[in-house]
Coordinates of C-alpha atoms and ligand atoms in Angstrom, one line a residue:
M26 CA -107.3 60.3 115.8
T27 CA -110.5 60.1 112.9
G28 CA -108.6 58.8 110.6
M29 CA -109.4 61.5 108.1
Q30 CA -106.2 62.9 105.9
I31 CA -106.1 66.3 105.3
A32 CA -103.9 68.4 103.0
I33 CA -103.4 72.1 103.7
I34 CA -101.4 73.7 101.0
G35 CA -99.9 76.9 102.0
G36 CA -97.9 77.3 105.4
G37 CA -99.0 80.9 106.0
P38 CA -101.0 82.5 109.1
A39 CA -104.3 81.2 107.2
G40 CA -103.2 77.6 106.7
L41 CA -101.6 77.3 110.1
M42 CA -104.5 78.3 111.7
A43 CA -106.6 75.8 109.7
A44 CA -104.3 73.3 110.8
E45 CA -104.6 74.1 114.3
V46 CA -108.2 73.6 114.4
L47 CA -108.4 70.4 112.5
S48 CA -105.8 68.9 114.1
L49 CA -107.4 69.7 117.7
S50 CA -110.0 67.3 116.4
G51 CA -107.9 64.5 115.5
H52 CA -107.8 64.8 111.6
R53 CA -104.6 63.7 110.1
V54 CA -103.4 67.0 108.9
T55 CA -100.2 67.9 106.7
V56 CA -99.5 71.1 105.5
Y57 CA -97.5 71.6 102.5
D58 CA -95.3 74.5 101.7
A59 CA -93.2 75.4 98.6
M60 CA -90.8 77.2 100.6
P61 CA -87.7 75.6 102.6
T62 CA -89.9 77.3 105.8
V63 CA -93.4 78.1 106.4
A64 CA -94.9 81.5 107.3
R65 CA -92.2 83.7 105.7
K66 CA -94.4 86.4 105.3
F67 CA -95.8 86.4 109.0
L68 CA -91.9 86.7 109.9
L69 CA -91.0 89.7 107.6
A70 CA -94.5 91.4 109.1
G71 CA -92.5 90.8 112.6
K72 CA -89.6 93.1 111.2
S73 CA -92.1 96.2 111.6
G74 CA -93.5 95.0 114.6
L75 CA -96.4 92.6 113.9
N76 CA -99.3 94.5 114.0
I77 CA -101.5 91.7 114.7
T78 CA -104.9 92.9 115.2
H79 CA -107.1 96.4 116.0
S80 CA -108.6 97.5 119.0
E81 CA -111.2 99.9 117.8
D82 CA -114.9 99.2 118.3
Y83 CA -115.5 95.8 116.8
A84 CA -118.5 97.2 114.4
R85 CA -115.9 99.5 112.8
F86 CA -113.5 96.9 112.6
A87 CA -115.5 94.6 110.6
G88 CA -116.5 97.3 108.3
R89 CA -112.7 97.8 107.1
F90 CA -113.0 95.3 104.9
G91 CA -114.8 97.4 102.2
P92 CA -117.9 95.8 99.8
T93 CA -116.5 92.1 101.2
S94 CA -116.9 93.0 104.6
G95 CA -120.5 91.2 104.5
R96 CA -118.7 87.9 103.3
L97 CA -116.3 88.2 105.9
R98 CA -118.5 88.9 108.8
A99 CA -119.0 85.8 110.1
A100 CA -115.7 84.3 110.4
L101 CA -114.9 87.5 111.9
D102 CA -117.8 87.0 114.2
A103 CA -116.2 83.5 115.0
F104 CA -112.5 85.3 115.6
T105 CA -112.5 88.7 117.1
P106 CA -109.5 90.8 117.5
E107 CA -110.1 89.8 121.3
D108 CA -109.9 86.4 120.5
V109 CA -106.7 87.0 118.4
R110 CA -105.1 88.4 121.5
T111 CA -106.4 85.5 123.6
W112 CA -104.9 83.0 121.2
A113 CA -101.6 84.7 121.3
A114 CA -101.6 85.1 124.9
G115 CA -102.2 81.4 125.0
L116 CA -99.0 80.9 122.7
G117 CA -96.7 82.8 125.4
T118 CA -97.4 86.2 123.2
E119 CA -98.8 89.0 125.4
T120 CA -100.0 91.8 123.4
F121 CA -100.5 96.0 124.0
T122 CA -102.4 98.6 122.3
G123 CA -100.3 101.3 120.8
S124 CA -101.4 104.9 120.4
S125 CA -102.9 104.5 117.4
G126 CA -105.3 101.5 118.6
R127 CA -103.5 99.2 116.7
V128 CA -102.3 95.9 118.4
F129 CA -98.8 94.5 118.7
P130 CA -96.9 91.6 120.6
K131 CA -95.1 93.4 123.5
A132 CA -91.6 91.7 121.8
M133 CA -92.8 93.5 119.1
K134 CA -91.8 90.8 116.8
A135 CA -93.3 87.4 115.2
S136 CA -90.4 84.7 115.7
P137 CA -91.5 83.9 119.4
L138 CA -95.1 83.4 118.7
L139 CA -94.4 81.6 115.5
R140 CA -91.5 79.2 117.3
A141 CA -94.5 78.6 120.0
W142 CA -97.1 78.3 117.5
L143 CA -95.3 75.3 115.5
G144 CA -94.3 73.7 118.7
R145 CA -97.8 73.4 119.5
L146 CA -98.8 72.0 115.8
E147 CA -96.2 69.4 116.2
A148 CA -97.6 68.6 119.6
Q149 CA -101.1 68.0 118.0
G150 CA -99.7 65.5 115.3
V151 CA -99.4 68.0 112.4
R152 CA -96.9 67.3 109.6
I153 CA -95.4 69.9 107.8
L154 CA -93.7 69.0 104.2
T155 CA -91.8 72.1 103.0
R156 CA -90.1 72.4 99.6
H157 CA -93.4 70.6 98.4
R158 CA -94.6 73.1 95.5
W159 CA -98.0 72.4 94.7
S160 CA -98.2 72.2 90.6
G161 CA -101.8 71.2 89.8
F162 CA -104.3 68.4 90.0
A163 CA -103.8 65.0 88.3
D164 CA -105.5 61.7 89.2
D165 CA -107.9 63.2 91.6
G166 CA -105.1 64.3 93.6
F167 CA -102.8 67.1 94.1
V168 CA -99.2 67.0 92.4
F169 CA -95.9 68.4 93.9
E170 CA -92.6 69.0 92.8
T171 CA -90.4 68.2 95.6
P172 CA -86.5 67.7 95.9
E173 CA -87.4 64.0 95.6
G174 CA -89.3 64.6 92.4
R175 CA -93.1 64.6 91.6
V176 CA -95.3 63.5 93.8
V177 CA -99.2 63.1 94.0
V178 CA -101.0 63.4 97.1
H179 CA -104.6 61.9 97.9
C180 CA -106.5 62.9 100.7
D181 CA -110.1 62.8 101.8
A182 CA -110.6 67.0 102.3
A183 CA -108.0 69.8 101.1
M184 CA -107.5 73.5 101.9
L185 CA -105.6 76.2 99.8
A186 CA -104.2 78.7 101.5
L187 CA -101.6 80.3 99.1
G188 CA -101.4 84.0 100.0
G189 CA -101.9 86.7 97.7
A190 CA -99.4 87.9 95.3
S191 CA -97.3 90.6 97.0
Y192 CA -93.4 90.1 98.2
P193 CA -93.2 86.9 95.8
R194 CA -89.8 86.0 97.0
L195 CA -91.4 85.0 100.6
G196 CA -93.7 82.3 98.6
S197 CA -97.0 83.7 97.7
D198 CA -96.6 83.9 93.9
G199 CA -99.8 83.4 92.6
G200 CA -98.6 80.5 90.5
W201 CA -102.0 78.7 91.3
I202 CA -104.0 81.1 89.7
D203 CA -103.9 79.4 86.2
W204 CA -104.9 75.6 87.6
L205 CA -107.8 77.2 89.5
R206 CA -108.8 79.1 86.4
G207 CA -108.7 75.7 84.2
K208 CA -111.1 74.4 86.4
G209 CA -113.2 77.1 86.1
I210 CA -112.9 79.3 89.1
A211 CA -113.0 83.0 88.7
I212 CA -110.3 84.6 90.0
G213 CA -109.8 88.5 90.0
D214 CA -106.6 89.7 88.8
F215 CA -104.1 90.4 91.7
Q216 CA -103.3 93.8 92.5
P217 CA -101.2 95.8 94.5
A218 CA -103.0 97.0 97.7
N219 CA -101.4 99.0 100.8
C220 CA -98.8 100.1 98.3
G221 CA -96.9 103.2 97.2
F222 CA -97.1 105.7 94.1
D223 CA -94.8 106.8 91.7
V224 CA -94.6 110.4 91.2
A225 CA -92.9 112.3 88.6
W226 CA -90.0 113.9 91.1
S227 CA -87.2 115.9 89.7
P228 CA -83.9 114.4 90.1
L229 CA -82.8 117.1 92.2
F230 CA -85.9 116.5 94.7
S231 CA -85.4 113.1 94.4
E232 CA -81.8 112.9 95.2
R233 CA -82.2 115.3 98.1
F234 CA -85.0 114.1 99.8
A235 CA -85.5 110.3 99.3
G236 CA -86.2 108.8 102.6
E237 CA -87.3 111.9 104.5
P238 CA -90.6 111.3 106.6
L239 CA -93.4 114.1 106.1
K240 CA -94.5 114.0 109.6
A241 CA -97.7 115.3 111.5
V242 CA -99.8 115.9 108.1
T243 CA -103.4 115.1 107.0
A244 CA -103.9 113.3 103.5
T245 CA -107.2 113.1 101.8
S246 CA -108.9 111.4 98.8
E247 CA -112.1 109.5 98.3
A248 CA -111.4 107.2 101.1
G249 CA -111.4 110.3 103.7
T250 CA -109.3 112.7 105.6
F251 CA -106.6 111.0 107.7
P252 CA -104.1 112.2 109.7
G253 CA -100.5 110.2 109.9
E254 CA -97.2 110.4 108.3
F255 CA -95.6 109.2 104.9
V256 CA -92.3 109.3 103.3
I257 CA -90.7 110.7 100.1
S258 CA -89.4 107.5 98.1
R259 CA -86.9 107.8 95.1
H260 CA -89.7 106.8 92.8
G261 CA -92.8 108.6 94.7
I262 CA -94.6 108.0 98.1
E263 CA -95.1 105.2 100.6
G264 CA -95.8 104.6 104.2
S265 CA -98.6 103.9 106.6
L266 CA -100.8 107.4 105.6
V267 CA -100.5 106.3 101.9
Y268 CA -101.7 102.6 102.5
A269 CA -104.4 104.2 103.9
H270 CA -105.5 106.0 100.4
A271 CA -104.2 103.4 98.5
A272 CA -107.2 101.2 97.0
R273 CA -108.7 104.4 96.3
L274 CA -105.9 105.9 94.3
R275 CA -105.5 102.9 92.7
D276 CA -108.7 102.4 91.4
R277 CA -109.3 105.6 90.4
L278 CA -105.7 105.6 88.2
A279 CA -107.4 102.5 86.6
G280 CA -110.5 104.2 86.0
D281 CA -109.1 107.8 84.9
G282 CA -105.6 107.5 84.3
E283 CA -104.7 110.2 86.7
A284 CA -105.3 110.5 90.9
A285 CA -103.7 112.8 93.4
L286 CA -103.2 112.4 97.2
L287 CA -104.2 116.1 98.7
V288 CA -102.0 116.9 101.5
D289 CA -102.4 119.6 104.4
L290 CA -99.0 120.4 105.1
A291 CA -100.3 122.4 108.5
P292 CA -103.3 120.5 109.9
G293 CA -103.3 122.6 113.1
R294 CA -103.9 126.1 111.7
S295 CA -106.7 127.4 109.5
A296 CA -106.3 128.7 106.0
E297 CA -107.4 131.9 107.3
R298 CA -104.9 131.9 110.3
L299 CA -102.1 130.7 108.1
T300 CA -103.1 133.7 105.7
R301 CA -102.7 135.9 108.5
D302 CA -99.2 134.5 109.9
L303 CA -97.9 134.6 106.4
S304 CA -99.1 138.6 105.7
R305 CA -97.4 139.7 108.8
Q306 CA -93.9 138.3 107.3
D307 CA -91.8 140.8 105.1
G308 CA -92.5 140.4 101.4
K309 CA -89.0 140.8 100.3
A310 CA -88.0 137.9 102.7
S311 CA -87.5 134.8 100.7
L312 CA -90.3 132.1 100.5
S313 CA -88.3 130.1 102.8
N314 CA -88.2 132.6 105.4
R315 CA -91.6 133.2 105.1
L316 CA -92.7 129.8 105.1
R317 CA -90.4 129.0 108.2
K318 CA -91.3 132.2 110.3
G319 CA -94.9 132.6 109.4
A320 CA -96.1 128.7 108.8
G321 CA -93.6 126.7 110.8
I322 CA -92.5 125.0 107.3
E323 CA -89.5 124.1 106.3
G324 CA -87.1 121.0 105.3
V325 CA -89.1 118.6 103.0
K326 CA -92.3 120.2 103.7
A327 CA -91.2 123.2 102.1
A328 CA -89.0 121.4 99.4
L329 CA -92.6 119.5 98.8
L330 CA -94.4 123.0 98.2
R331 CA -91.7 124.3 95.7
E332 CA -91.7 121.2 93.9
L333 CA -95.5 120.5 93.1
A334 CA -96.9 124.3 93.5
P335 CA -96.3 126.4 90.4
P336 CA -94.5 129.9 91.3
E337 CA -97.9 132.1 90.8
T338 CA -99.8 129.7 93.4
L339 CA -97.5 130.8 96.1
A340 CA -97.4 134.4 95.0
T341 CA -99.8 135.9 97.8
P342 CA -100.2 135.0 101.6
E343 CA -103.7 133.9 100.6
R344 CA -102.6 131.8 97.7
L345 CA -99.8 130.1 99.5
A346 CA -101.8 129.5 102.6
R347 CA -104.2 127.9 100.3
R348 CA -101.6 125.3 98.9
I349 CA -100.4 124.6 102.3
K350 CA -103.4 123.2 103.4
A351 CA -104.4 121.8 100.0
L352 CA -101.1 120.4 98.1
P353 CA -102.3 117.8 95.3
I354 CA -99.4 115.0 94.9
P355 CA -100.2 114.2 91.3
L356 CA -99.7 110.1 91.0
L357 CA -98.5 108.0 88.1
R358 CA -99.1 104.5 89.0
P359 CA -99.1 102.2 91.8
R360 CA -95.7 100.7 92.7
P361 CA -95.4 97.2 91.5
I362 CA -97.0 94.2 93.2
A363 CA -93.9 92.7 94.4
E364 CA -93.3 95.8 96.7
A365 CA -96.8 95.7 98.2
I366 CA -97.7 95.1 101.8
S367 CA -101.0 93.0 100.2
S368 CA -102.8 92.3 97.0
A369 CA -106.2 92.9 96.2
G370 CA -107.8 90.4 93.6
G371 CA -108.2 86.6 93.8
I372 CA -110.5 84.0 94.2
R373 CA -113.9 85.4 93.7
W374 CA -116.4 85.0 96.5
S375 CA -119.2 84.1 94.0
D376 CA -117.3 80.9 93.7
I377 CA -116.9 80.0 97.2
D378 CA -119.7 79.1 99.4
D379 CA -120.3 80.1 103.1
A380 CA -118.4 77.2 104.3
Y381 CA -115.4 78.6 102.3
M382 CA -115.4 75.4 99.9
L383 CA -115.2 76.0 96.2
K384 CA -118.2 75.3 94.8
A385 CA -117.3 73.8 91.4
L386 CA -114.8 71.4 93.3
P387 CA -116.4 70.0 96.4
G388 CA -113.9 68.9 99.3
L389 CA -111.5 71.8 98.3
F390 CA -111.5 74.3 100.5
V391 CA -109.9 78.0 100.8
A392 CA -108.7 80.7 102.9
G393 CA -106.7 83.6 103.4
E394 CA -105.6 86.5 101.2
M395 CA -105.9 84.1 98.0
I396 CA -109.6 85.3 98.2
D397 CA -110.8 88.4 96.8
W398 CA -110.9 90.8 99.9
E399 CA -108.5 93.6 100.7
A400 CA -108.0 95.8 103.8
P401 CA -105.9 98.6 105.1
T402 CA -102.9 98.2 107.4
G403 CA -103.7 98.2 111.1
G404 CA -103.5 94.5 111.9
Y405 CA -106.7 93.5 109.7
L406 CA -105.1 91.4 107.1
L407 CA -103.7 89.0 109.7
T408 CA -107.1 89.0 111.8
A409 CA -108.9 88.1 108.6
C410 CA -106.5 85.5 107.4
F411 CA -106.6 83.9 110.7
A412 CA -110.6 84.2 111.0
T413 CA -110.8 82.7 107.5
G414 CA -108.2 80.1 108.2
R415 CA -110.4 78.9 111.0
A416 CA -113.7 79.4 109.5
A417 CA -112.7 77.1 106.3
A418 CA -111.3 74.6 108.7
R419 CA -115.0 74.2 110.5
G420 CA -116.7 74.3 107.1
L421 CA -114.0 71.3 106.0
E422 CA -114.9 69.5 109.4
R423 CA -118.9 69.7 108.6
W424 CA -118.3 68.7 104.7
L425 CA -116.0 65.6 106.3
Q426 CA -119.6 64.8 108.6
R427 CA -122.1 65.3 106.3
Ligands
FAD530 C1 -93.6 93.5 104.7 C2 -95.2 93.0 104.7 C3 -95.6 93.3 106.7 C4 -96.7 93.1 106.7 N1 -97.3 93.5 108.0 C5 -98.2 93.2 108.4 C6 -98.7 93.7 109.5 O1 -98.2 94.2 110.5 N2 -100.2 93.1 110.3 C7 -100.9 92.6 109.3 O2 -102.0 92.1 109.8 N3 -100.5 92.3 108.2 C8 -99.2 92.1 107.8 N4 -98.7 92.0 106.4 C9 -100.0 91.5 105.6 C10 -99.9 89.6 106.3 O3 -98.4 89.4 106.3 C11 -100.5 88.8 105.0 O4 -101.6 89.3 104.8 C12 -100.7 87.2 105.7 O5 -99.4 87.0 105.8 C13 -101.3 86.5 104.4 O6 -101.4 85.2 105.2 P1 -102.0 83.9 104.1 O7 -101.4 82.5 104.8 O8 -103.1 84.1 103.2 O9 -100.8 84.0 103.2 P2 -99.2 84.0 103.0 O10 -98.7 84.5 104.6 O11 -99.0 84.6 101.9 O12 -98.8 82.4 103.1 C14 -98.9 81.8 101.7 C15 -98.0 80.5 101.9 O13 -98.7 79.6 100.7 C16 -97.1 78.8 100.0 N5 -97.2 78.9 99.0 C17 -97.5 79.7 98.0 N6 -97.8 79.1 97.0 C18 -97.7 77.5 96.9 C19 -97.6 76.5 95.8 N7 -97.9 76.5 95.0 N8 -97.1 75.2 96.8 C20 -97.1 75.1 98.1 N9 -96.9 76.1 99.2 C21 -97.5 77.5 98.1 C22 -96.4 80.4 100.5 O14 -94.8 79.8 100.4 C23 -96.7 80.9 101.7 O15 -95.9 80.3 102.8 C24 -97.6 92.1 106.0 C25 -97.1 92.2 104.8 C26 -96.0 92.4 104.5 C27 -95.3 91.9 103.1

């Protein structure tokens, strides 16, 4: 052991990864977490299969973090998607690549991986103190609220890995923002990312179709045109295809007060072919029959057309075909951050040096989703949390050796 005491505050994927690196180097590492158990969001991610990373071409992967891709690049280069898979395999979790290129544990859950990981950390001497809520700075130390009362922890160096602000019930509630702002750290307000949106559905439509998936469609926004599926919810729309567009739609709503997701309900057929197929239908037949027989559109897809397209825009085969190919869903607002998969915003890169240390607070490092970056779903979030946890740990080690 080096005898150096390191406090890692926040026991999610970023904090645990930092604990792994630092304990392996012989430092005395204590992880503090506010909740009764660590990594609750990681476990919840496991409920939908735990998309741990992505298998696409690495240059493309590393560009998925928008304008912050450049700042994240060194951390990602040092812990690539392939490294994530090797690391998971080292903990007994073999992974596979799904048809979308996303990578999942074969067990499609997080608990076996987390159990093995916590076992390894314990074997490396990491102490995990749960029910320790960091509540600010005092006397050159970190104050924690614990079941036994208030304690102040002093250490040689520390890392914050407190997560973003989505799903606050799992622990990451952004409660730390004011304490860091009080120290002059610039923090962008948290906003929902990978989120659903509210739509002004008629009561009839939302009652009848909430929970129904729209499969095999494409959706377009400034983010691009992607194939996939999404779900009608009681309030609006959600699901992976919506999340892929969420950042651009959220920013457009914030800037202009309005935004729409453009949906192609029949991506396999051109507008010309649809027009021809619809023209062949009996003009006296009901719209439902013409849609079903002429365009293969029925159920929720047909209902969505009726819900959103004024009747005159469906009056001729040409117009109907045009609507089927480009149906705008007008959005009111993003769903609340408490429901979002992840959050945008957080500690500004301007206040973090290349070693992930806060420039204004030497010896205090940061990692994970609490930093100002965002990415779509697809395993990018967890990979970047692991990678920044490792990069910040390496930065902290270099700082201790300075
Ligand atoms: C439903 C859902 C599904 C998801 N699925 C995926 C997926 O399949 N693939 C993917 O890549 N990503 C997924 N994510 C996102 C991913 O889980 C997060 O990006 C990741 O967990 C963030 O890691 P983190 O370590 O930065 O923070 P977190 O995991 O949020 O951990 C932060 C920790 O800090 C603790 N903490 C917070 N404040 C304090 C305090 N004041 N004192 C002490 N401790 C504190 C919290 O209790 C928590 O344990 C999903 C998220 C959700 C909500």
